Coordinates of C-alpha atoms and ligand atoms in Angstrom, one line a residue:
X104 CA 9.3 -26.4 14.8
X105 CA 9.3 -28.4 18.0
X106 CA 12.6 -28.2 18.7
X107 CA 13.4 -30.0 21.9
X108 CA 13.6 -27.2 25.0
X109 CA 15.8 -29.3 27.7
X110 CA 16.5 -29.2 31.1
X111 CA 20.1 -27.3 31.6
X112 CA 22.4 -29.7 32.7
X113 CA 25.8 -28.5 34.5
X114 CA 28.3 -29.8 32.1
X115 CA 31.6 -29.9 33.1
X116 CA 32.3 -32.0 30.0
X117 CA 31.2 -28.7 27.4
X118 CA 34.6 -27.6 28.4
X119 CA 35.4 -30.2 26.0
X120 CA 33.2 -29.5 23.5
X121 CA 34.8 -28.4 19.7
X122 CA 34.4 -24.7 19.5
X123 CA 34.3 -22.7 16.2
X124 CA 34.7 -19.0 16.2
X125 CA 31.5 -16.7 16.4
X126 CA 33.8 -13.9 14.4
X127 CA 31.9 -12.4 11.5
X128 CA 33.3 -14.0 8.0
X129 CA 34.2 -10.9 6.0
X130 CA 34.4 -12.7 2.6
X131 CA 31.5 -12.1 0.0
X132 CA 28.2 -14.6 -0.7
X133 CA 29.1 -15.8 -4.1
X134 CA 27.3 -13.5 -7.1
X135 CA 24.5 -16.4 -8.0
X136 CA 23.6 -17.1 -4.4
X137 CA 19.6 -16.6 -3.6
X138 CA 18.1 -15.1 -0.4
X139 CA 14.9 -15.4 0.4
X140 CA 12.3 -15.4 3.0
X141 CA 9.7 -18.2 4.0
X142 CA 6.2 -19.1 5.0
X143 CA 3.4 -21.8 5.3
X144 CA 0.1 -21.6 4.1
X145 CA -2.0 -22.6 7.2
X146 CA 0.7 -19.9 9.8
X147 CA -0.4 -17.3 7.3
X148 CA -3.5 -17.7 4.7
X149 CA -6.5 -17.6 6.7
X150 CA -9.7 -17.8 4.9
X151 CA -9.7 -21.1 6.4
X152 CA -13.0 -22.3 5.0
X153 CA -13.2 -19.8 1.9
X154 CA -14.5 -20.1 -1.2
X155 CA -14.6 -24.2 -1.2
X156 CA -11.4 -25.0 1.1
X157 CA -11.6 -27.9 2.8
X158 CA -10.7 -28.9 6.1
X159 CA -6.5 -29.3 7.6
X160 CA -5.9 -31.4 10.5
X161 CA -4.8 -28.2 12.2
X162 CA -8.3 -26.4 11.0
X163 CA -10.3 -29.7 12.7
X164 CA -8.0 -29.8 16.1
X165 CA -7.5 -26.1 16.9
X166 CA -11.8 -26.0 16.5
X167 CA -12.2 -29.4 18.0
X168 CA -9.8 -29.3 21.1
X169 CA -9.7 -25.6 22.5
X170 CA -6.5 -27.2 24.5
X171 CA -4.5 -28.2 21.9
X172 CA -3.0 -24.8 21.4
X173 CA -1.5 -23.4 23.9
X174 CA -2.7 -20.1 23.8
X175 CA -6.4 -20.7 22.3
X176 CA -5.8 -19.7 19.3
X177 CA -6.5 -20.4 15.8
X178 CA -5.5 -20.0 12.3
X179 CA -8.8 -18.7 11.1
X180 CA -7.4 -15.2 10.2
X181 CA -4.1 -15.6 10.4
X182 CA -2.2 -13.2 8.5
X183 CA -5.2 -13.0 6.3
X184 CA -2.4 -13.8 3.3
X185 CA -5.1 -15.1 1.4
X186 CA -7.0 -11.5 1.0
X187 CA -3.5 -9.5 1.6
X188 CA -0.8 -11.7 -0.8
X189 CA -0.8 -8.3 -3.1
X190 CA 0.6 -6.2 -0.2
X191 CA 2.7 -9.0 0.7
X192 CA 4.5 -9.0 -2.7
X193 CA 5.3 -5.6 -2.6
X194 CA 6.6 -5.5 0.9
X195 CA 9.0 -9.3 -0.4
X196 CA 9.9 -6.6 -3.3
X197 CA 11.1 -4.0 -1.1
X198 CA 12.8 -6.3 0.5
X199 CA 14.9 -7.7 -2.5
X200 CA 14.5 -11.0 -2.0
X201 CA 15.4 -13.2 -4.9
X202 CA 12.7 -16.5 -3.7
X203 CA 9.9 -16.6 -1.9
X204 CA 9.1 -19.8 -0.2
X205 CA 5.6 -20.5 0.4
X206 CA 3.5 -23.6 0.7
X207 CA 0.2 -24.6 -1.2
X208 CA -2.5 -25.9 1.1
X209 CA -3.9 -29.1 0.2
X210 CA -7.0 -28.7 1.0
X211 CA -7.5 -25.4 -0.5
X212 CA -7.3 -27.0 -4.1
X213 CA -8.4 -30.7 -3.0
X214 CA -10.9 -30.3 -0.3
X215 CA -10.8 -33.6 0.4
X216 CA -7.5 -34.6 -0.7
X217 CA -8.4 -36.5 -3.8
X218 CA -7.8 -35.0 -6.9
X219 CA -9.2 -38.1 -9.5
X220 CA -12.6 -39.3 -7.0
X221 CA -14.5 -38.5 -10.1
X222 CA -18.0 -39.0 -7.8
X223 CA -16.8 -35.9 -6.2
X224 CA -14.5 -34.2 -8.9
X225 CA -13.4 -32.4 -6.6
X226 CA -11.1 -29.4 -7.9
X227 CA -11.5 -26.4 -6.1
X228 CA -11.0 -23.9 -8.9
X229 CA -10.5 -20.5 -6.6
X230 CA -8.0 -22.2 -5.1
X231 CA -6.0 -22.9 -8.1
X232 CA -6.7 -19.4 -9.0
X233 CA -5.4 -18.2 -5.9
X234 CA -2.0 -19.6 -6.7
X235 CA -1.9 -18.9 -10.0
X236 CA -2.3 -15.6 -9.2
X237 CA 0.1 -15.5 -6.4
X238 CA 3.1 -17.5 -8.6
X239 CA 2.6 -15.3 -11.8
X240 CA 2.7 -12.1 -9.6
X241 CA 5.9 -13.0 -8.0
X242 CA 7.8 -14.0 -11.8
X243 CA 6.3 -10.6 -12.6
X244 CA 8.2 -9.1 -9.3
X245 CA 11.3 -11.0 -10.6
X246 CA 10.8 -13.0 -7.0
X247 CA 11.2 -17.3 -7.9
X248 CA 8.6 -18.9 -6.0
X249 CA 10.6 -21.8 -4.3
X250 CA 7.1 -24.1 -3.3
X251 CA 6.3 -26.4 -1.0
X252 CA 3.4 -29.0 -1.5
X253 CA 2.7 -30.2 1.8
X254 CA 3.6 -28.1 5.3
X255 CA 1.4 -30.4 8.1
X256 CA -1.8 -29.3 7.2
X257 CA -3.0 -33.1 5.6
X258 CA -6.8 -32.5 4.1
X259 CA -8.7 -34.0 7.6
X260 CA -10.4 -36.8 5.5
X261 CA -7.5 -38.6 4.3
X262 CA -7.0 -38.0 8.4
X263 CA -10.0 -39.7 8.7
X264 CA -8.8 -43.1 6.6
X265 CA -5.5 -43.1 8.8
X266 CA -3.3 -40.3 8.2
X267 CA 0.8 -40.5 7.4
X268 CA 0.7 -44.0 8.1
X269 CA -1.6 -45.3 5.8
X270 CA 0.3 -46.5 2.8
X271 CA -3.0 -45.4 0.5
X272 CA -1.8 -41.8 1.1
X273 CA 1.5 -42.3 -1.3
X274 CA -1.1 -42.6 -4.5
X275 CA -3.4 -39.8 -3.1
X276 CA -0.4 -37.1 -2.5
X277 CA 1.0 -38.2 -5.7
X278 CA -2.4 -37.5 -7.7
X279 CA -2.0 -34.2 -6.2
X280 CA 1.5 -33.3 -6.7
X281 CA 0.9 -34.2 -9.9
X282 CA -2.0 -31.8 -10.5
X283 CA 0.3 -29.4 -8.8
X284 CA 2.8 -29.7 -11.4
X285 CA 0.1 -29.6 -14.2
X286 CA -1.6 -26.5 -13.6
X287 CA 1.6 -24.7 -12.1
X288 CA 4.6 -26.2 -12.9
X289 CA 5.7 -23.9 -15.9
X290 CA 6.5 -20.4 -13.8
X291 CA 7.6 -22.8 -10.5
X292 CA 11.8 -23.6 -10.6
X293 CA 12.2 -24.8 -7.1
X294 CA 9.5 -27.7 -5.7
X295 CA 9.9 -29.5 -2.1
X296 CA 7.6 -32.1 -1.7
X297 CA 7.7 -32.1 2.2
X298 CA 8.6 -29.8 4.9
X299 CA 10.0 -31.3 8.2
X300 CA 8.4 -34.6 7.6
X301 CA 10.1 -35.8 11.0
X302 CA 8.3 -33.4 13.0
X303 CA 5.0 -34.4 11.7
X304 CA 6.1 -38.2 12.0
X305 CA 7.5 -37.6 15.1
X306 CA 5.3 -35.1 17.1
X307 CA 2.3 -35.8 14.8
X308 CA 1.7 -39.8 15.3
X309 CA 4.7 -40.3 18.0
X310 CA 3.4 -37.6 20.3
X311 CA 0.7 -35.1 20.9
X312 CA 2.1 -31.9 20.1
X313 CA 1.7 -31.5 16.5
X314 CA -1.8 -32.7 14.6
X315 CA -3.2 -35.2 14.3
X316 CA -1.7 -35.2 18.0
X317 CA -2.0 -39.3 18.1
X318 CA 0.9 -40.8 20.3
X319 CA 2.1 -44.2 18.8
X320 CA 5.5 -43.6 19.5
X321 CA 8.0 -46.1 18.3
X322 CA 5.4 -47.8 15.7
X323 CA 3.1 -45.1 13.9
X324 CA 6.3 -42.7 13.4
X325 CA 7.9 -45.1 11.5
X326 CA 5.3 -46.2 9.7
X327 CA 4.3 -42.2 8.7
X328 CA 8.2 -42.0 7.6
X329 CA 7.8 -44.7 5.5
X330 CA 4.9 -43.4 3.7
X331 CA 5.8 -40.2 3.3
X332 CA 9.3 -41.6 2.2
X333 CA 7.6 -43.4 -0.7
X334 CA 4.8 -40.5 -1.5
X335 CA 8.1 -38.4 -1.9
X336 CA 9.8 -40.5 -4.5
X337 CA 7.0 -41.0 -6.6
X338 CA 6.0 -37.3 -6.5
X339 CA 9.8 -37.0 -7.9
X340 CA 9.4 -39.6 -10.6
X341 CA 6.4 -38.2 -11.9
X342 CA 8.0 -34.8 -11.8
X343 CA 11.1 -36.1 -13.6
X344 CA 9.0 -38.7 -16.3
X345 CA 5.6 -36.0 -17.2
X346 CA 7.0 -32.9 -16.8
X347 CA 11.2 -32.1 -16.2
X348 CA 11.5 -31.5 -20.1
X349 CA 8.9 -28.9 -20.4
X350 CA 9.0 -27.0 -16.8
X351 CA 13.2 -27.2 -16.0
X352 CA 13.0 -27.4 -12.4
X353 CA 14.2 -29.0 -9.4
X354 CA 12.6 -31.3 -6.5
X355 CA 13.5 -32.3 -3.1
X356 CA 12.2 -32.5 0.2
X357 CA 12.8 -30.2 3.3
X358 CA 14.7 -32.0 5.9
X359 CA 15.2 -30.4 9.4
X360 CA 18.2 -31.2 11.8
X361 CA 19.4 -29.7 14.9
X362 CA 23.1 -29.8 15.4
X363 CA 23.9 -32.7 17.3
X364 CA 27.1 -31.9 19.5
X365 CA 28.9 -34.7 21.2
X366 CA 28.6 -33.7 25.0
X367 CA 32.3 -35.2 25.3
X368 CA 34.8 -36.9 23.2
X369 CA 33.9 -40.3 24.6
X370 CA 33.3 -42.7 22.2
X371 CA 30.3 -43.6 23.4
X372 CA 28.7 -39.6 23.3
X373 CA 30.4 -39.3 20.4
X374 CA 28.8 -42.6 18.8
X375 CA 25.6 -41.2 20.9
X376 CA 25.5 -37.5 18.8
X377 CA 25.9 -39.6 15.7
X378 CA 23.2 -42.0 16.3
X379 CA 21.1 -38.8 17.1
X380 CA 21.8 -37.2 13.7
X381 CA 20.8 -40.6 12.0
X382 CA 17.7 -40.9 13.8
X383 CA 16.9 -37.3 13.2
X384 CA 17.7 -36.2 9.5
X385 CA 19.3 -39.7 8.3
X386 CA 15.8 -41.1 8.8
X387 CA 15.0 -39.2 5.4
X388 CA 18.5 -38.3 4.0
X389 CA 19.8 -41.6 4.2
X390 CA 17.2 -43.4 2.3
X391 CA 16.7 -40.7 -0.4
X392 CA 20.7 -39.5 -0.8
X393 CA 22.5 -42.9 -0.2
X394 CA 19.4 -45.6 -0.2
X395 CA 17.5 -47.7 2.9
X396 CA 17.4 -46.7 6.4
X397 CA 20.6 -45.5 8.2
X398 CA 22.5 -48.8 10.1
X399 CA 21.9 -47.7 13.2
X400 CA 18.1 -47.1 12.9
X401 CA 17.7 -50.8 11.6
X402 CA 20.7 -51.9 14.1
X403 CA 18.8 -49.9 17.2
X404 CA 15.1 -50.7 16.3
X405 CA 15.8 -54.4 15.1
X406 CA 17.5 -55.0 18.9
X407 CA 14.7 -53.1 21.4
X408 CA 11.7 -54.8 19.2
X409 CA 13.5 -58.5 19.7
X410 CA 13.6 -57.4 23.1
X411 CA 10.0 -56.3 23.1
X412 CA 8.8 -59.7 21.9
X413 CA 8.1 -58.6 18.2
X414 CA 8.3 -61.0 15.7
X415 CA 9.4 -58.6 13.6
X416 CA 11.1 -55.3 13.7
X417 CA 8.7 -52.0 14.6
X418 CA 10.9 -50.3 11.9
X419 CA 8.5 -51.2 8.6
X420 CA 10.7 -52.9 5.5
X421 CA 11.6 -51.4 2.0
X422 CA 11.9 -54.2 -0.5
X423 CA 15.0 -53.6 -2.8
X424 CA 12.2 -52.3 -5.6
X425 CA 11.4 -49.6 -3.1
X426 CA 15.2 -49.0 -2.0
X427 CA 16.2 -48.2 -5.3
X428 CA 13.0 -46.5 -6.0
X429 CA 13.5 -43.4 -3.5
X430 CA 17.7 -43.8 -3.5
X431 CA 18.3 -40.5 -5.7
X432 CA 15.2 -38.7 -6.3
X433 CA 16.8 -35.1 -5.0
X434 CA 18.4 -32.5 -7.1
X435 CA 19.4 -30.3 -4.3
X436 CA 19.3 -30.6 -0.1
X437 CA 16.6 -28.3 1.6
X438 CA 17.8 -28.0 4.7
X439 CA 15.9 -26.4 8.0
X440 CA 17.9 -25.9 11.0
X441 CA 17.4 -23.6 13.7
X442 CA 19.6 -24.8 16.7
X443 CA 22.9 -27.2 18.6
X444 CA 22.6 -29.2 21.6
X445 CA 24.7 -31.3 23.5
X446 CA 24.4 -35.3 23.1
X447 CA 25.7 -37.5 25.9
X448 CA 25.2 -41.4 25.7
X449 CA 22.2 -43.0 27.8
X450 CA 21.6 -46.3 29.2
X451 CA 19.2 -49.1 27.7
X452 CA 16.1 -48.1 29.4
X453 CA 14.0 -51.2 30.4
X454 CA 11.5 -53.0 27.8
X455 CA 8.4 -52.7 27.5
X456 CA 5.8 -50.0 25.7
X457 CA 7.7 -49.2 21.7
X458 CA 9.3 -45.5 22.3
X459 CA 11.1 -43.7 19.4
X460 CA 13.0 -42.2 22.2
X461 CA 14.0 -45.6 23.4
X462 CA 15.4 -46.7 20.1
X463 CA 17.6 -43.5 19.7
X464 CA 19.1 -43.7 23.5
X465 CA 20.9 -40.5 24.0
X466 CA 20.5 -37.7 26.7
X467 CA 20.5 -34.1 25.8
X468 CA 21.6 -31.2 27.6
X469 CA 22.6 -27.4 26.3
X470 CA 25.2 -25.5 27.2
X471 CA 24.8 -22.5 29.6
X472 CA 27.1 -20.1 28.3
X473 CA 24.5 -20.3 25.0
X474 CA 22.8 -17.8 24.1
X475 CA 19.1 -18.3 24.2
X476 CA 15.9 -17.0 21.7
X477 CA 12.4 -16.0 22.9
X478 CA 11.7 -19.5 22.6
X479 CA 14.9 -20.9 24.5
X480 CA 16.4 -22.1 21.5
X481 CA 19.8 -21.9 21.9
X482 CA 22.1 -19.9 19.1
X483 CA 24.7 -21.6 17.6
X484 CA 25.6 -20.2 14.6
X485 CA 28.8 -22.2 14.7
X486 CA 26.8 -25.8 14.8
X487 CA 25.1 -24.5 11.5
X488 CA 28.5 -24.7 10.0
X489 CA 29.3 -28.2 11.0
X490 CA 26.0 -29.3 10.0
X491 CA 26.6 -28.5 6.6
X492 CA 29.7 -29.9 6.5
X493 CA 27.9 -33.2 8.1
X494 CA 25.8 -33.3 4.9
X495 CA 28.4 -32.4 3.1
X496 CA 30.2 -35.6 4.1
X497 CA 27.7 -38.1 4.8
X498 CA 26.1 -37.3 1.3
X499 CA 28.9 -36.6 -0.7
X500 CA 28.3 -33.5 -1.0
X501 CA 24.9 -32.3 -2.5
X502 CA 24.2 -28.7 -3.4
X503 CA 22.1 -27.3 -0.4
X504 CA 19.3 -24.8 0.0
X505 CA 19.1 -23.7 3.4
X506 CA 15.6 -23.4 3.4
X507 CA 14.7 -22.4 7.4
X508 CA 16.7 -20.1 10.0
X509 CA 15.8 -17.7 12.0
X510 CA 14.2 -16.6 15.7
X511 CA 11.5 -15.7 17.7
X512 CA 11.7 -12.2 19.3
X513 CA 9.5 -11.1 22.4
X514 CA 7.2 -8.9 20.3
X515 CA 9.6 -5.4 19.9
X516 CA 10.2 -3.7 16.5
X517 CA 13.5 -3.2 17.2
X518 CA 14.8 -6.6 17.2
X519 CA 18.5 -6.2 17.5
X520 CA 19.0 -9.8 18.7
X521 CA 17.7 -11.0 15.2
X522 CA 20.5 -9.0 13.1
X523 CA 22.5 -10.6 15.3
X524 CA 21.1 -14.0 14.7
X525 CA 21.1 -13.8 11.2
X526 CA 24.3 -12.2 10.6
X527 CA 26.2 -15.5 13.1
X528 CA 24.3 -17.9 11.1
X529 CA 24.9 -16.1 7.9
X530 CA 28.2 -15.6 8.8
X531 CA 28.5 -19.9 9.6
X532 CA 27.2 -20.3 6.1
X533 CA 30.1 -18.3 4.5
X534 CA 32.4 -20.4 6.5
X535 CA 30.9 -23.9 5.2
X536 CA 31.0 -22.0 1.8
X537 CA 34.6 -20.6 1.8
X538 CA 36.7 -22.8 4.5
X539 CA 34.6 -26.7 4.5
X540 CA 33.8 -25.9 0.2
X541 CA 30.1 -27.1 1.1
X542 CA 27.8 -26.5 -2.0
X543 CA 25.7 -24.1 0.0
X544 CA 23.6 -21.8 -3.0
X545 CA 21.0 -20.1 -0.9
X546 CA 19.4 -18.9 2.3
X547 CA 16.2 -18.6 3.6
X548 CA 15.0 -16.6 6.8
X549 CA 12.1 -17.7 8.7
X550 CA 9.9 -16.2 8.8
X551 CA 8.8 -13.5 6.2
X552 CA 5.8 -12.2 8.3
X553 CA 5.2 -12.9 12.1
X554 CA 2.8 -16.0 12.1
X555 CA 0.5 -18.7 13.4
X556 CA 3.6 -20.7 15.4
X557 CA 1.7 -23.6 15.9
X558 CA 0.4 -25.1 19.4
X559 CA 2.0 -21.8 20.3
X560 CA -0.5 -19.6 18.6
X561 CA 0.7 -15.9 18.2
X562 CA 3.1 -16.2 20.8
X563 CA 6.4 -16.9 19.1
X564 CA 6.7 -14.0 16.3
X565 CA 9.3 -15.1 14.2
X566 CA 9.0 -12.4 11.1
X567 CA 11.1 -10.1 9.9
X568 CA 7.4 -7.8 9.8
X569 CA 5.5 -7.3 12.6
X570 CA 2.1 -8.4 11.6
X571 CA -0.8 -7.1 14.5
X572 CA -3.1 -9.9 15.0
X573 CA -5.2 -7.7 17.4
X574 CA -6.2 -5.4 14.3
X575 CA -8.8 -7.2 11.7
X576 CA -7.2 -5.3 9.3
X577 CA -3.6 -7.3 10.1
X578 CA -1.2 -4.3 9.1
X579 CA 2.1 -5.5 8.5
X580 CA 5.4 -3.3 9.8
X581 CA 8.7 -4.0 8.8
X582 CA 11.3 -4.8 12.3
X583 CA 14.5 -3.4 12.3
X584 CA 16.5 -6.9 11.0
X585 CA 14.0 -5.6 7.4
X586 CA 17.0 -3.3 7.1
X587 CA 19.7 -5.6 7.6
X588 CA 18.6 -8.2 5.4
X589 CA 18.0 -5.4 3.1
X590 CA 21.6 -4.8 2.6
X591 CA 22.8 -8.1 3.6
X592 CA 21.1 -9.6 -0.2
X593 CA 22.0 -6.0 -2.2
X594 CA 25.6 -6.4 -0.8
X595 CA 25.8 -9.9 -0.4
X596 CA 28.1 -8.9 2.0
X597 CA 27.8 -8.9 6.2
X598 CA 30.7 -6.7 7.2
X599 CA 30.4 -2.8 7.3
X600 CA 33.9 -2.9 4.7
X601 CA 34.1 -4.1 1.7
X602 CA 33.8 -7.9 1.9
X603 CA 36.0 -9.7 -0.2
X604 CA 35.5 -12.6 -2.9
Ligands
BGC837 C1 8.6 -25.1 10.6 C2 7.8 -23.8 10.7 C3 7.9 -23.3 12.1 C4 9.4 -23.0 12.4 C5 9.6 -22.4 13.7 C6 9.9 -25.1 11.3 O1 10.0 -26.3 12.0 O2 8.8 -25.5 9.2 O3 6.5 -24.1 10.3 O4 7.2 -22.1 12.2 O5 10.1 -24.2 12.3 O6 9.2 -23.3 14.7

């Protein structure tokens, strides 16, 4: 989500830089791949206090600190998803998608977070309703609800006892993945525990732009990772021990990387890009697909907090028990990515206050021939490619569910510049598929409506329909990319011929 918007560097050096062609792949997405389209519960629900939901950390900070989103906004409303999600099945319908990714709020079915404080008891039954309702009326639409059981909106109270970095939280998040499972586990196929746990980590207790917005960069990051690490793994265990027989699905988390390209082939950039990817999705991959931290993270993090005068590194221990006890609890890779940049080697910047940044020691740049979105994210479809193929071969080679991509537009129906998007990164994932043989077996766009885009408010609409957050009534109207993707998933095809196998 907060993808890093750089300064543009003059590179003489991108002349160097590995290109891949942009041409459009003309050969078919294999018969059982799955399309689909993707939201969050607090960018789209609303009904932020109704019928017994408790409080996010995005409910408490957007009323608590009119600054922290940019534009003054709030999620109150939203997309009013939580009255509309009828509507919204018929339009995912029309649309053809085979999944619908969605996330359950936390709060809305554990106010407080806890689901077995039997003072409280606190089960909010509407809000179990309200997903029942919503996954049984998408199996009914033939639509596979692909859910998500946390997407950064943490119930405010276990914010209260410390957030991500208190270890307490892996119990309390596995009480409630378990109830999750319970209650809707028999018509759900495709869990992720978490979505973009780095950018909570990272921006969430390294920096101030995503809640709780408390900067303890260097220290409170890594601690969150390592929490959230282990809340994973048991949500996994108990999904594969109390209820894999009976329900048949799969569980992973959703891991987001921006492709990391070496500014140079340098050894040191190139070590530098690599070092970037580890810090960035090997932070979660490594210790869930291959076990323990990447190298590099203990090498880098071990070195500046000797330096720093800690007796011990900032970068928090797994004991072998734990090690072993996330190392393999995946089924498939969810991967998010939405753009490339450059990656260039740094210098050792002087010691002193911890800095994930620091530890990582790499200057970014883009290119200026890119192609920007709305947002100045720069489109790459090629870097999508040889991300895949990065998983591919640093994780020997996982099936993957690209579960984000897409764009911001600057508010017009006719958003030409998203079929175009789409169709290059689509186009990248044929390539992985057909020339690098990466297990790639689906595609989500982001977003299905236009929604709440965090600190950004309404200002980034990312959906393939318009949604008018001036009207109370929030009528939805399908963009011009509605079409594409139309065909794109009833052809599985992106060229106007034939495509061929
Ligand atoms: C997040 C979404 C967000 C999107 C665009 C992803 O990081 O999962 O919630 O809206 O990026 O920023």
């Amino acid at each position: 989500m907060f993808r890093q918007k750089k300064l543009v560097f003059v590179i003489l050096n991108t002349l160097l830089v590995t290109r891949v062609s942009n041409a459009i792949n003309t050969r078919a997405f294999p018969d059982d791949f799955i399309f689909g389209a993707a939201s969050s519960a607090y960018q789209v629900e609303g009904g932020w206090n109704a019928d017994g939901k408790g409080e996010s950390i995005w409910d408490y900070l957007s009323h608590k600190n009119k600054t922290f989103i940019w534009t003054g906004e709030n999620a109150d409303v939203a997309c009013d998803t939580y009255n509309k999600w009828k509507q919204d099945i018929l339009l995912l319908k029309d649309l053809g998608v085979n999944h619908y990714r969605f996330s359950i709020s936390w709060p809305r079915v554990l106010p407080t977070g806890y689901a077995d404080w039997l003072l409280i008891n606190d089960i909010n039954e509407p809000g179990i309703v309200y997903y029942r309702n919503l996954i049984k009326a998408l199996k009914e639409n033939n639509i596979e609800p692909v859910v998500t059981l946390q997407h950064f909106d943490l119930p405010q109270y276990l914010q209260d006892l410390g957030g991500w970095p208190n270890p307490n939280l892996v119990d309390y998040f596995a009480d409630y993945a378990r109830l999750a499972f319970r209650e809707f586990g028999e018509d759900v196929k495709y869990w992720t525990t978490f979505n973009e746990p780095r950018q909570v980590c990272q921006y969430g207790y390294g920096s101030w732009v995503l809640a709780p917005a408390i900067s303890t960069s260097g220290v409170g990051d890594y601690l969150c990772t390592r929490t959230v690490l282990l809340a994973h793994a048991k949500a996994y265990h108990i999904y594969d021990e109390e209820f894999r027989t009976q329900q048949n699905g799969v569980i992973s988390m959703v891991i987001d990387a921006t492709w990391e390209e070496p500014v140079s082939n340098r050894t040191e950039d190139v070590e530098a890009a690599e070092r970037q990817l580890q810090f960035t999705f090997g932070l979660y991959g490594n210790p869930i697909y291959n076990g323990n931290w990447p190298r590099v993270v203990i090498d880098r993090v071990g070195f500046r907090s000797e330096h720093e005068n800690f007796t011990k590194s900032r970068l928090p221990k797994f004991t072998h028990e734990e090690i072993e006890y996330i190392k393999g609890t995946y089924d498939y890779v969810g991967l998010n990515s939405y753009t490339t940049e450059l990656v260039g080697d740094a210098s050792e910047e002087e010691f002193g206050q911890p800095s994930y940044t620091k530890d990582v020691r790499i200057e970014t740049s883009t290119d200026p021939s890119w192609n920007t979105t709305a947002y100045s994210w720069a489109i790459v479809p090629w870097g999508l490619r040889k991300l895949l193929k990065w998983v591919k071969d640093t994780y020997n080679n996982p099936k993957i569910l690209v579960t984000e991509n897409g764009c911001s537009d600057n508010g017009t129906l006719d958003d030409d510049m998203r079929i175009d998007y789409h169709r290059g990164y689509l186009s990248a994932v044929l390539d992985a598929i057909h020339e690098d043989e990466v297990d790639v077996f689906g595609y989500t766009a982001w977003s299905f409506l236009d929604s709440f885009e965090w600190i950004m408010g309404y200002s980034q609409p990312f959906g393939l329909y318009h949604v008018d957050f001036t009207d109370d009534d929030r009528p939805r109207t399908p963009k011009k990319s509605v079409g594409f993707y139309k065909k794109v998933i009833a052809t599985h095809c992106l060229s106007d011929e034939e495509c061929t196998k």
